[in-house]
Amino acid sequence: MSYGDDDSKRKRRLAIIGVSSMLLVAMVVAVTVGVGLNNSGDDKLNDSSHKSTSQVSASMKAVKAICQPTDYRKTCEENLQKAAGNTTDPKDLIKIAFKIAEKQINEAAKKSKLLEELSKDPRTRGALQSCKELMNMSVGELKQSLDKVTDFDLSEIETMVADVKTWLSASITYQETCLDGFENTTTDAGKKMKKGMKLAMELSANLLDIVSGLSSAIPSLESFTHRRLLQDDLPVLGHGEQFPEWTDIGTRRLLAAPVSKIKADIVVAKDGSGDFTTITAALAHVPIKRKKAFVLHIKEGVYQEYLEIRMDNLVVIGDGREKTRITGNKNFVDGINTFRTSTVAVLGDNFVAKNIGFENNAGAIKHQAVALRVSADYAVFYNCSMDGHQDTLYTHAKRQFYRDCSISGTIDFVFGDASVVFQNCKFLVRKPLENQQCIVTAQGRKMRRQPSAIVIQNSTFTAHPDLFPERKIFKSYLGRPWKEYSRTIIMESFIDDLIQPDGWLPWLGTFGLKTCWYTEFNNYGPGSSKKLRVKWNGIKTINRQHAMDFTPARFLKGDSWIKATGIPYTPFLPRHLLCPAIPPLLPFATVAVAAIAGTEKLSRNAAVNTITHRPQILTLPAIYSSSRMRGVAVLYSFLRYIAV
């Protein structure tokens, strides 16, 4: 399968690319807003002053049209009119809007540098240093978005909109992360930065609103562009010919091959049998920009290193998530802001990790301590583990996919504002400190039009062995709203009895309870009943059709990049619902819940508790096993299948 186009397709794309940008910005005005620029009487005005007035009026109309779908309309209109002069060209106005936002973010970066020089508080200085980096990252996302908006293939407008929304969302997230860094600082620098960034944040949000408004215009183009569906062999927009050559048969097979068959570009081995003994030294020899995947094999061992991976198209393969482990212990209590505590930070796009363990072993007493932070687009983690306590996995921004992974922690141990899907993963709740509660997710969507969410599909929520004996003593919850528009979807997953009946926990008072978006669909297990769940306005009920929107094929457009890696991947919901009701005609059903088989011994009582919401099952055998009970699970799946 190739991502390149043949000559005829390429010529067609070149032929329309010149008009693509103008049609896009015209849609902002004509389709999304529904108003046009009416200059029909201008030709009759010979007086130069009247012409000037007419131009200003036309420019104001154009500005109002561009700003119409924004949440901060006054901010949009005032700043755009001031910078636009007599400009009426929507394309130019879009560019100006981006440049205004970029300028304001750069001003915030300068302010952070000035405040850093004045600050004597170490934690404040650390937060300001992070702000400088985050502002640069934010500007980078704006520039990438502007390049794409003003120069793209019209036949791929749907994918373009998804890309630009992702990047603009990341730009907003980075700004918010800057402000998050001032938690528990002893100076007023945080307040000053928040005030200084207010305009930048509003302008960035407005850009997202403008691009989001294009979604309603996309169907109107189908008749004259003959746009193909995303399932076709189109490249991922934003990468095009630069998308890594996963189609290289050797690379795809490598991801499915046993460790002994790996042919890597660089091998890391602590015993000296590879090219380098440390991962840090190996990364120094990895190209920053490369079209083809670069493979790094990390042999068995515990690597006590702190890594920041900025290389695109990097594939990292270990010998097993319990064998190849990268560990650190940076933490909040020792004076480091959460953003900087990560053992491993991934920023390079098209990153793939397989058979690796990421760990922060600072312990619960050290509070926030990140094992893995991911700010990369098109990041894939397969058969990996992320272990820690508070804030273990920071799914920071952009598009990510996790398959067959294990994540352990105590408080908010999966958090961030990425568009992320976890499939066939295990969430292990660990024992917290005394008087603490455990929360699995804390999604951080700040703006209502950000495309981000935490989606958990066909996974397991259960107790870590260190919590299991006391799982009824310490309360555990599925999640809480970290930011105002927090969004989390849990579907087709096993929820064990450690999860409280109310399911979800407030962040602080009533914050986010009306604006969050939380839903559970077709889950099963003793903690899955929704009868006693909280009744917030933000708790939603969805049907199967709506749930399909959060599958990786739709939510992440995964067929165009996840499938290409060759790792296991289920694009949609299964044909049959995961846990259909078994009718009374099947009284002697052998039932086992494979999801928890790997973490505890299943007695007859435990099995009964697992299906208390299905009283029509009359008898159950006693099941004792510490294995995964694959055979029984297959039987259970068969019974579910024939019961439909």
XYZ file of C-alpha atoms in Angstrom:
644
model
C 0.000 0.000 0.000
C 1.458 3.384 -0.998
C 0.714 6.848 0.281
C 2.003 8.515 -2.895
C -0.337 9.477 -5.742
C 0.140 8.570 -9.369
C 0.895 11.316 -11.897
C -2.707 11.977 -12.841
C -3.805 12.357 -9.235
C -0.883 14.631 -8.488
C -1.620 16.844 -11.484
C -5.233 17.096 -10.396
C -4.166 18.183 -6.930
C -1.783 20.801 -8.297
C -4.518 22.119 -10.531
C -6.900 22.841 -7.681
C -4.468 23.807 -4.942
C -4.347 27.383 -6.179
C -8.047 27.912 -5.576
C -8.295 25.834 -2.415
C -7.332 28.559 0.010
C -9.674 31.131 -1.468
C -12.594 28.727 -1.410
C -11.840 27.879 2.193
C -11.876 31.417 3.463
C -14.840 32.227 1.247
C -16.737 29.462 2.996
C -15.989 31.075 6.339
C -17.855 34.108 5.091
C -20.452 32.691 2.739
C -21.400 29.317 4.184
C -20.630 29.359 7.881
C -21.743 32.919 8.426
C -24.227 33.319 5.630
C -23.362 36.906 4.788
C -21.542 38.355 1.809
C -19.813 41.542 1.023
C -22.201 43.784 -0.843
C -20.241 46.352 -2.777
C -22.656 46.713 -5.694
C -23.091 50.445 -5.191
C -19.428 51.273 -4.841
C -18.817 51.668 -8.567
C -21.259 54.568 -8.656
C -19.320 56.485 -6.005
C -16.780 58.749 -7.648
C -15.864 60.765 -4.645
C -12.617 59.430 -3.151
C -13.770 60.000 0.405
C -16.896 58.004 -0.298
C -14.782 55.230 -1.765
C -12.628 55.216 1.330
C -15.684 55.068 3.554
C -17.085 52.268 1.444
C -13.842 50.310 1.730
C -13.863 50.688 5.496
C -17.478 49.567 5.614
C -16.688 46.559 3.439
C -13.730 45.697 5.645
C -15.887 45.893 8.760
C -18.427 43.577 7.156
C -15.686 41.114 6.310
C -14.297 41.269 9.843
C -17.724 40.724 11.367
C -18.270 37.779 9.044
C -14.972 36.182 10.019
C -15.622 36.761 13.732
C -19.275 35.717 13.752
C -18.773 32.101 14.971
C -16.300 33.002 17.739
C -16.927 32.870 21.479
C -14.892 36.035 22.066
C -16.447 38.031 19.253
C -15.670 41.471 20.643
C -12.009 40.543 21.072
C -11.957 39.184 17.533
C -13.583 42.203 15.899
C -11.646 44.878 17.791
C -8.228 43.361 17.193
C -8.889 42.333 13.609
C -10.334 45.706 12.603
C -7.381 47.488 14.161
C -4.869 45.401 12.206
C -6.806 44.904 8.969
C -7.131 48.498 7.805
C -9.196 48.442 4.619
C -8.597 44.751 3.931
C -11.670 42.931 2.641
C -10.057 39.750 1.334
C -11.132 36.934 3.704
C -7.903 35.068 2.978
C -5.838 38.023 4.135
C -8.050 38.507 7.177
C -7.505 34.892 8.207
C -3.756 35.404 7.941
C -3.970 38.581 9.980
C -5.994 36.811 12.684
C -3.277 34.156 12.986
C -0.532 36.775 13.092
C -2.303 38.727 15.839
C -2.588 35.605 17.993
C 1.053 34.723 17.315
C 2.159 38.214 18.335
C 0.241 38.041 21.598
C 1.708 34.643 22.488
C 5.201 35.962 21.778
C 4.467 38.903 24.063
C 3.481 36.447 26.788
C 6.754 34.591 26.264
C 8.691 37.840 26.698
C 6.744 38.558 29.858
C 7.632 35.143 31.262
C 11.320 35.812 30.605
C 11.135 39.185 32.353
C 9.295 37.764 35.354
C 11.792 34.901 35.549
C 14.649 37.370 35.848
C 12.839 39.163 38.663
C 11.672 36.107 40.574
C 13.604 34.699 43.526
C 11.226 31.805 44.204
C 12.645 28.579 42.665
C 9.238 27.082 41.916
C 8.111 30.287 40.217
C 11.288 30.407 38.140
C 10.682 26.831 37.067
C 7.122 27.656 36.031
C 8.290 30.666 34.032
C 10.970 28.616 32.289
C 8.323 26.107 31.286
C 6.150 28.958 30.027
C 8.855 30.092 27.616
C 9.074 26.624 26.108
C 5.310 26.190 26.013
C 4.776 29.565 24.336
C 7.260 28.593 21.631
C 5.415 25.309 21.164
C 2.123 27.202 20.973
C 3.452 29.544 18.291
C 4.741 26.539 16.360
C 1.255 25.048 16.254
C -0.179 28.359 15.034
C 2.371 28.588 12.229
C 1.724 25.014 11.163
C -2.015 25.680 11.164
C -1.669 28.863 9.121
C 0.491 27.098 6.541
C -2.134 24.401 6.164
C -5.126 26.742 6.021
C -3.554 28.883 3.295
C -2.118 26.038 1.202
C -4.020 22.758 1.077
C -5.727 20.349 -1.298
C -9.437 21.099 -1.467
C -10.272 17.439 -2.031
C -8.967 16.755 1.479
C -10.657 19.617 3.288
C -12.283 17.329 5.864
C -8.926 15.971 6.958
C -7.409 19.440 6.835
C -10.024 20.778 9.232
C -9.357 17.881 11.623
C -5.617 18.541 11.500
C -5.875 22.282 12.041
C -8.367 21.851 14.879
C -5.929 19.427 16.524
C -3.004 21.827 16.210
C -4.959 24.888 17.350
C -6.273 22.876 20.286
C -2.681 21.976 21.165
C -1.734 25.654 20.999
C -4.449 26.449 23.543
C -3.428 23.512 25.730
C 0.195 24.668 25.850
C -0.897 28.114 27.005
C -3.063 26.577 29.707
C -0.194 24.296 30.764
C 1.929 27.390 31.292
C -0.612 28.715 33.781
C -0.958 25.311 35.465
C 2.716 25.529 36.386
C 2.087 28.265 38.945
C 0.231 25.944 41.306
C 1.454 26.486 44.875
C 3.913 29.230 43.931
C 4.509 31.939 46.521
C 4.599 34.970 44.216
C 2.061 36.850 42.115
C 3.798 35.849 38.880
C 1.007 33.412 38.081
C -1.624 36.143 38.308
C 0.481 38.431 36.128
C 0.978 35.727 33.518
C -2.725 34.899 33.497
C -3.568 38.541 32.949
C -0.878 38.874 30.293
C -2.079 35.773 28.454
C -5.799 36.523 28.528
C -5.840 38.141 25.092
C -3.598 35.466 23.556
C -5.859 32.738 24.893
C -9.018 34.407 23.571
C -7.499 35.006 20.142
C -6.346 31.390 19.939
C -9.801 30.177 20.932
C -11.328 32.379 18.233
C -9.117 30.801 15.579
C -10.351 27.383 16.669
C -13.940 28.626 16.481
C -13.437 29.944 12.945
C -11.944 26.683 11.699
C -14.566 24.633 13.553
C -17.233 26.583 11.695
C -15.974 25.087 8.459
C -17.315 21.678 9.436
C -20.812 22.679 8.356
C -19.475 23.857 5.013
C -17.735 20.615 4.081
C -20.812 18.801 2.647
C -21.428 21.656 0.207
C -18.165 20.892 -1.544
C -18.806 17.239 -2.265
C -20.699 17.820 -5.503
C -17.836 19.564 -7.260
C -14.740 18.093 -5.677
C -15.744 14.401 -5.825
C -14.072 14.091 -2.446
C -13.087 10.555 -1.541
C -13.817 9.003 1.823
C -11.181 8.837 4.529
C -11.073 5.069 4.130
C -9.456 5.559 0.722
C -5.716 5.523 0.310
C -5.191 9.191 1.063
C -2.209 10.419 3.023
C -2.697 11.926 6.433
C -2.996 15.629 5.795
C -0.190 17.605 7.330
C 2.260 14.874 6.416
C 1.506 13.915 2.836
C 4.645 12.540 1.235
C 6.452 13.095 4.543
C 4.404 10.438 6.326
C 6.817 7.728 7.517
C 7.236 4.843 5.163
C 5.314 2.329 7.262
C 4.498 0.695 3.956
C 8.052 -0.588 4.008
C 7.285 -4.278 4.544
C 10.315 -4.765 6.754
C 9.293 -2.012 9.157
C 5.702 -3.220 9.473
C 6.806 -6.787 10.036
C 9.288 -5.596 12.614
C 6.487 -4.333 14.849
C 4.912 -7.781 14.777
C 8.172 -9.720 14.967
C 9.634 -11.340 18.098
C 12.435 -9.426 19.770
C 15.045 -11.896 18.524
C 14.220 -10.995 14.909
C 14.520 -7.219 15.296
C 16.860 -5.407 12.906
C 17.287 -1.978 14.426
C 19.157 1.111 13.270
C 20.614 1.507 16.769
C 20.763 -0.958 19.665
C 21.023 0.129 23.302
C 22.274 -2.414 25.853
C 23.429 -1.805 29.409
C 25.821 -4.756 29.183
C 27.744 -3.203 26.295
C 26.504 -5.616 23.624
C 24.825 -2.850 21.605
C 25.861 0.401 19.975
C 25.340 2.436 23.153
C 24.862 1.719 26.848
C 22.448 4.607 27.476
C 19.320 5.724 25.671
C 20.425 9.354 25.936
C 23.591 8.643 23.952
C 21.622 6.725 21.330
C 19.069 9.512 20.845
C 21.888 11.948 20.092
C 22.517 9.943 16.908
C 18.892 9.786 15.732
C 17.993 12.180 12.879
C 15.573 14.916 13.949
C 13.690 14.865 10.642
C 13.445 11.682 8.622
C 10.795 10.377 6.234
C 11.420 6.730 6.964
C 10.953 5.195 10.398
C 14.125 5.016 12.495
C 14.205 1.951 14.743
C 15.775 2.011 18.195
C 16.005 -1.312 20.054
C 16.464 -1.018 23.818
C 17.530 -4.317 25.317
C 16.508 -5.635 28.714
C 17.528 -3.505 31.662
C 16.486 -0.722 34.005
C 17.533 2.614 32.530
C 17.559 5.451 35.046
C 17.392 8.318 32.587
C 15.311 11.385 31.753
C 14.461 11.578 28.071
C 12.986 14.243 25.825
C 12.257 12.733 22.425
C 11.862 15.365 19.694
C 12.650 13.178 16.677
C 9.885 12.475 14.171
C 9.190 8.948 12.911
C 10.994 7.156 15.730
C 10.156 3.548 16.613
C 11.346 2.378 20.044
C 11.164 -1.343 20.804
C 12.063 -3.019 24.078
C 12.385 -6.627 25.191
C 9.142 -6.491 27.187
C 7.410 -3.954 29.380
C 8.662 -5.701 32.517
C 12.151 -6.221 31.082
C 13.005 -2.911 29.429
C 12.159 -0.153 31.876
C 12.932 3.559 31.910
C 12.672 5.008 35.414
C 12.938 8.344 37.183
C 11.722 10.047 40.340
C 11.232 13.763 39.632
C 8.248 15.101 41.544
C 6.238 18.096 42.649
C 7.144 17.951 46.340
C 10.813 18.432 45.506
C 10.039 21.730 43.789
C 9.454 20.701 40.168
C 6.257 21.657 38.364
C 4.222 18.753 36.996
C 5.134 19.448 33.364
C 8.829 18.917 34.174
C 8.505 15.773 36.300
C 8.170 13.312 33.417
C 10.674 10.488 33.149
C 10.082 10.424 29.391
C 8.595 13.225 27.280
C 7.643 12.545 23.658
C 7.268 15.528 21.316
C 8.238 14.089 17.917
C 5.363 13.150 15.619
C 4.696 9.602 14.365
C 6.260 8.054 17.452
C 5.758 4.335 18.121
C 6.756 2.465 21.296
C 6.462 -1.281 21.797
C 7.346 -3.490 24.785
C 8.615 -0.634 26.978
C 7.975 0.164 30.637
C 7.858 3.838 31.695
C 8.020 4.554 35.414
C 8.176 7.321 37.969
C 9.030 5.718 41.303
C 8.893 8.856 43.448
C 6.005 7.322 45.406
C 2.617 8.575 46.545
C 4.119 10.833 49.197
C 5.742 12.976 46.502
C 2.392 13.854 44.868
C 2.521 14.730 41.130
C 5.178 12.617 39.432
C 4.763 11.874 35.711
C 6.160 8.698 34.175
C 5.325 9.578 30.554
C 4.263 12.836 28.911
C 3.154 12.740 25.276
C 2.738 15.925 23.224
C 3.251 14.204 19.865
C 0.829 13.876 16.969
C 0.112 10.346 15.708
C 1.731 8.655 18.713
C 1.205 4.902 19.205
C 2.018 2.795 22.282
C 1.687 -0.971 22.076
C 2.157 -3.436 24.929
C 3.723 -0.786 27.154
C 3.334 -0.006 30.846
C 3.175 3.344 32.597
C 3.649 3.022 36.347
C 3.501 5.644 39.048
C 1.134 7.127 41.582
C -0.282 10.625 41.048
C -0.315 11.894 37.426
C 1.336 8.817 35.921
C 0.436 9.315 32.253
C 0.198 12.836 30.855
C -1.616 12.596 27.515
C -0.768 16.216 26.932
C -1.916 17.103 23.416
C -2.734 15.992 19.866
C -3.621 12.484 18.632
C -2.570 9.337 20.491
C -3.449 5.624 20.511
C -2.670 3.054 23.240
C -3.187 -0.661 22.681
C -2.686 -3.517 25.176
C -1.047 -1.189 27.693
C -1.086 -1.164 31.491
C -1.354 2.095 33.431
C -1.116 2.199 37.225
C -1.537 5.026 39.700
C -3.589 6.667 42.418
C -4.834 10.190 41.666
C -5.605 11.510 38.162
C -3.190 8.964 36.794
C -4.395 9.455 33.232
C -4.734 13.167 32.538
C -4.223 15.782 29.836
C -5.924 17.231 26.786
C -5.017 14.921 23.914
C -7.436 13.238 21.552
C -6.585 9.791 22.848
C -8.034 6.289 22.588
C -7.089 3.431 24.912
C -7.987 0.034 23.499
C -7.626 -3.285 25.358
C -5.771 -1.543 28.170
C -5.684 -2.172 31.902
C -6.058 0.604 34.480
C -4.681 -0.517 37.834
C -5.617 1.597 40.843
C -2.875 1.593 43.467
C -3.030 2.169 47.202
C -2.960 5.904 47.987
C -1.914 7.775 51.102
C -4.227 7.736 54.105
C -7.335 9.912 53.657
C -6.835 10.064 49.885
C -9.260 8.999 47.162
C -8.262 7.437 43.863
C -9.297 8.871 40.501
C -8.385 7.258 37.209
C -8.901 10.098 34.701
C -8.734 13.890 34.752
C -9.351 15.139 31.233
C -8.322 18.747 30.569
C -10.411 20.228 27.738
C -10.639 23.981 28.383
C -12.611 25.169 25.339
C -15.877 23.654 24.132
C -14.735 23.366 20.511
C -11.502 21.564 21.243
C -11.663 18.096 19.629
C -9.926 16.394 22.555
C -11.202 13.621 24.837
C -10.097 10.535 26.729
C -11.746 7.488 25.146
C -11.395 4.095 26.828
C -12.641 1.080 24.879
C -12.710 -2.625 25.748
C -10.457 -2.114 28.750
C -10.293 -3.021 32.438
C -10.593 -0.945 35.614
C -9.413 -2.949 38.599
C -7.301 -2.839 41.738
C -3.540 -3.120 41.748
C -2.324 -5.943 44.017
C -1.201 -3.385 46.625
C -4.758 -2.011 46.855
C -6.840 -5.137 46.313
C -7.144 -6.205 49.988
C -8.194 -2.642 50.923
C -10.103 -1.672 47.793
C -13.317 -1.200 49.796
C -11.560 1.090 52.287
C -10.150 3.592 49.796
C -12.737 5.095 47.459
C -12.018 4.980 43.739
C -13.654 6.867 40.866
C -13.588 6.800 37.078
C -12.669 10.450 36.736
C -13.215 14.098 37.568
C -13.364 17.324 35.501
C -9.922 18.935 35.606
C -10.974 21.671 33.173
C -14.354 23.201 32.411
C -15.177 21.163 29.293
C -13.564 17.913 30.390
C -14.652 15.011 28.148
C -14.278 11.282 28.886
C -15.923 8.290 27.223
C -15.739 4.781 28.707
C -17.249 1.993 26.629
C -17.277 -1.784 26.379
C -15.038 -2.034 29.431
C -14.943 -4.136 32.573
C -15.379 -2.047 35.731
C -14.485 -3.883 38.921
C -16.034 -3.472 42.362
C -13.503 -0.902 43.578
C -15.290 1.883 41.651
C -17.804 3.755 43.800
C -21.494 3.539 42.786
C -21.595 7.274 42.016
C -18.762 6.725 39.555
C -17.480 10.269 39.108
C -16.014 12.812 41.523
C -16.268 16.635 41.461
C -13.039 18.594 41.108
C -13.946 21.497 43.370
C -17.488 22.414 44.306
C -19.657 22.640 41.207
C -16.810 23.432 38.805
C -17.348 21.751 35.444
C -20.348 19.693 36.520
C -22.646 21.349 33.973
C -20.126 21.683 31.161
C -18.165 18.425 31.298
C -19.101 15.569 28.950
C -18.902 12.126 30.576
C -20.532 8.965 29.338
C -20.435 5.211 29.921
C -21.599 2.881 27.186
C -22.122 -0.886 27.334
C -19.717 -1.533 30.192
C -19.953 -4.564 32.462
C -18.697 -5.826 35.811
C -19.678 -5.196 39.452
C -18.816 -1.502 39.286
C -20.538 -0.766 35.983
C -24.115 -0.155 37.128
C -25.287 3.372 36.334
C -28.267 3.344 38.688
C -26.498 5.306 41.432
C -24.218 7.396 39.214
C -24.026 11.151 39.814
C -26.777 13.170 38.137
C -24.740 16.099 36.834
C -25.814 17.891 33.674
C -22.508 16.777 32.214
C -23.332 13.067 32.484
C -24.579 11.920 29.079
C -26.361 8.858 27.730
C -25.427 7.735 24.238
C -26.575 4.995 21.874
C -24.507 2.659 19.742
C -24.521 5.000 16.762
C -23.145 7.860 18.850
C -20.595 5.566 20.485
C -19.239 4.768 17.028
C -18.106 8.389 16.763
C -15.575 7.719 19.525
C -14.039 4.613 17.995
C -10.479 5.153 16.759
C -11.432 4.906 13.093
C -13.722 7.918 13.439
C -12.421 9.848 16.419
C -8.749 9.607 15.397
C -9.204 8.817 11.681
C -7.078 5.840 12.645
C -7.358 3.880 9.415
C -4.984 6.362 7.801
C -2.206 6.081 10.398
C -2.781 3.491 13.151
C -3.498 0.656 10.744
C -0.333 1.526 8.825
C 1.867 0.667 11.812
C 0.769 -2.961 11.689
C -0.092 -3.205 15.387
C -3.406 -4.794 16.472
C -6.197 -2.308 15.947
C -9.995 -2.527 16.152
C -11.348 0.419 14.156
C -15.000 0.274 15.234
C -17.304 -1.367 17.748
C -17.694 -5.143 17.415
C -20.677 -6.409 15.432
C -22.311 -7.582 18.655
C -22.515 -5.500 21.780
C -19.954 -6.565 24.335
C -22.334 -7.695 27.056
C -25.836 -8.478 25.720
C -28.484 -9.816 28.059
C -28.467 -13.611 28.201
C -32.078 -14.854 28.005
C -33.718 -17.165 30.570
C -33.617 -19.978 27.995
C -29.929 -20.346 28.823
C -30.113 -21.249 32.537
C -26.859 -23.132 32.890
C -24.335 -20.633 31.644
C -20.654 -20.877 32.365
C -19.497 -17.315 32.799
C -16.091 -15.863 33.531
C -14.892 -12.327 33.257
C -11.524 -12.465 31.552
C -10.856 -8.825 32.259
C -9.992 -9.402 35.913
C -8.604 -12.892 35.602
C -5.060 -11.648 35.446
C -5.259 -9.686 38.672
C -7.084 -11.868 41.188
C -8.419 -15.346 41.865
C -12.019 -15.618 40.808
C -14.124 -17.500 43.306
C -17.753 -18.446 42.742
C -18.856 -15.455 44.807
C -16.633 -13.090 42.854
C -18.102 -14.372 39.611
C -21.628 -13.935 40.953
C -20.826 -10.380 42.040
C -19.534 -9.670 38.566
C -22.918 -10.338 37.010
C -25.345 -9.270 39.696
C -26.942 -6.990 37.125
C -27.838 -10.107 35.082
C -30.100 -12.163 37.435
C -31.335 -14.349 34.587
C -28.118 -16.363 34.812
C -29.109 -19.084 37.275
C -26.036 -21.138 37.984
C -22.321 -20.590 37.934
C -19.468 -22.999 38.504
C -16.764 -22.288 41.017
C -13.818 -20.855 39.178
C -10.366 -20.755 40.742
C -7.509 -19.516 38.618
C -4.735 -16.926 38.684
C -4.156 -17.215 34.933
C -5.992 -15.279 32.260
C -8.431 -18.164 31.768
C -8.434 -17.759 28.023
C -10.448 -20.902 27.428
C -13.240 -19.877 29.770
C -13.206 -16.406 28.300
C -13.693 -17.865 24.850
C -16.666 -19.855 26.147
C -18.088 -16.716 27.718
C -17.695 -14.851 24.446
C -19.422 -17.703 22.620
C -22.365 -17.624 25.031
C -22.705 -13.887 24.569
C -22.604 -14.354 20.822
C -25.371 -16.947 20.626
C -27.482 -14.996 23.104
C -27.885 -12.055 20.765
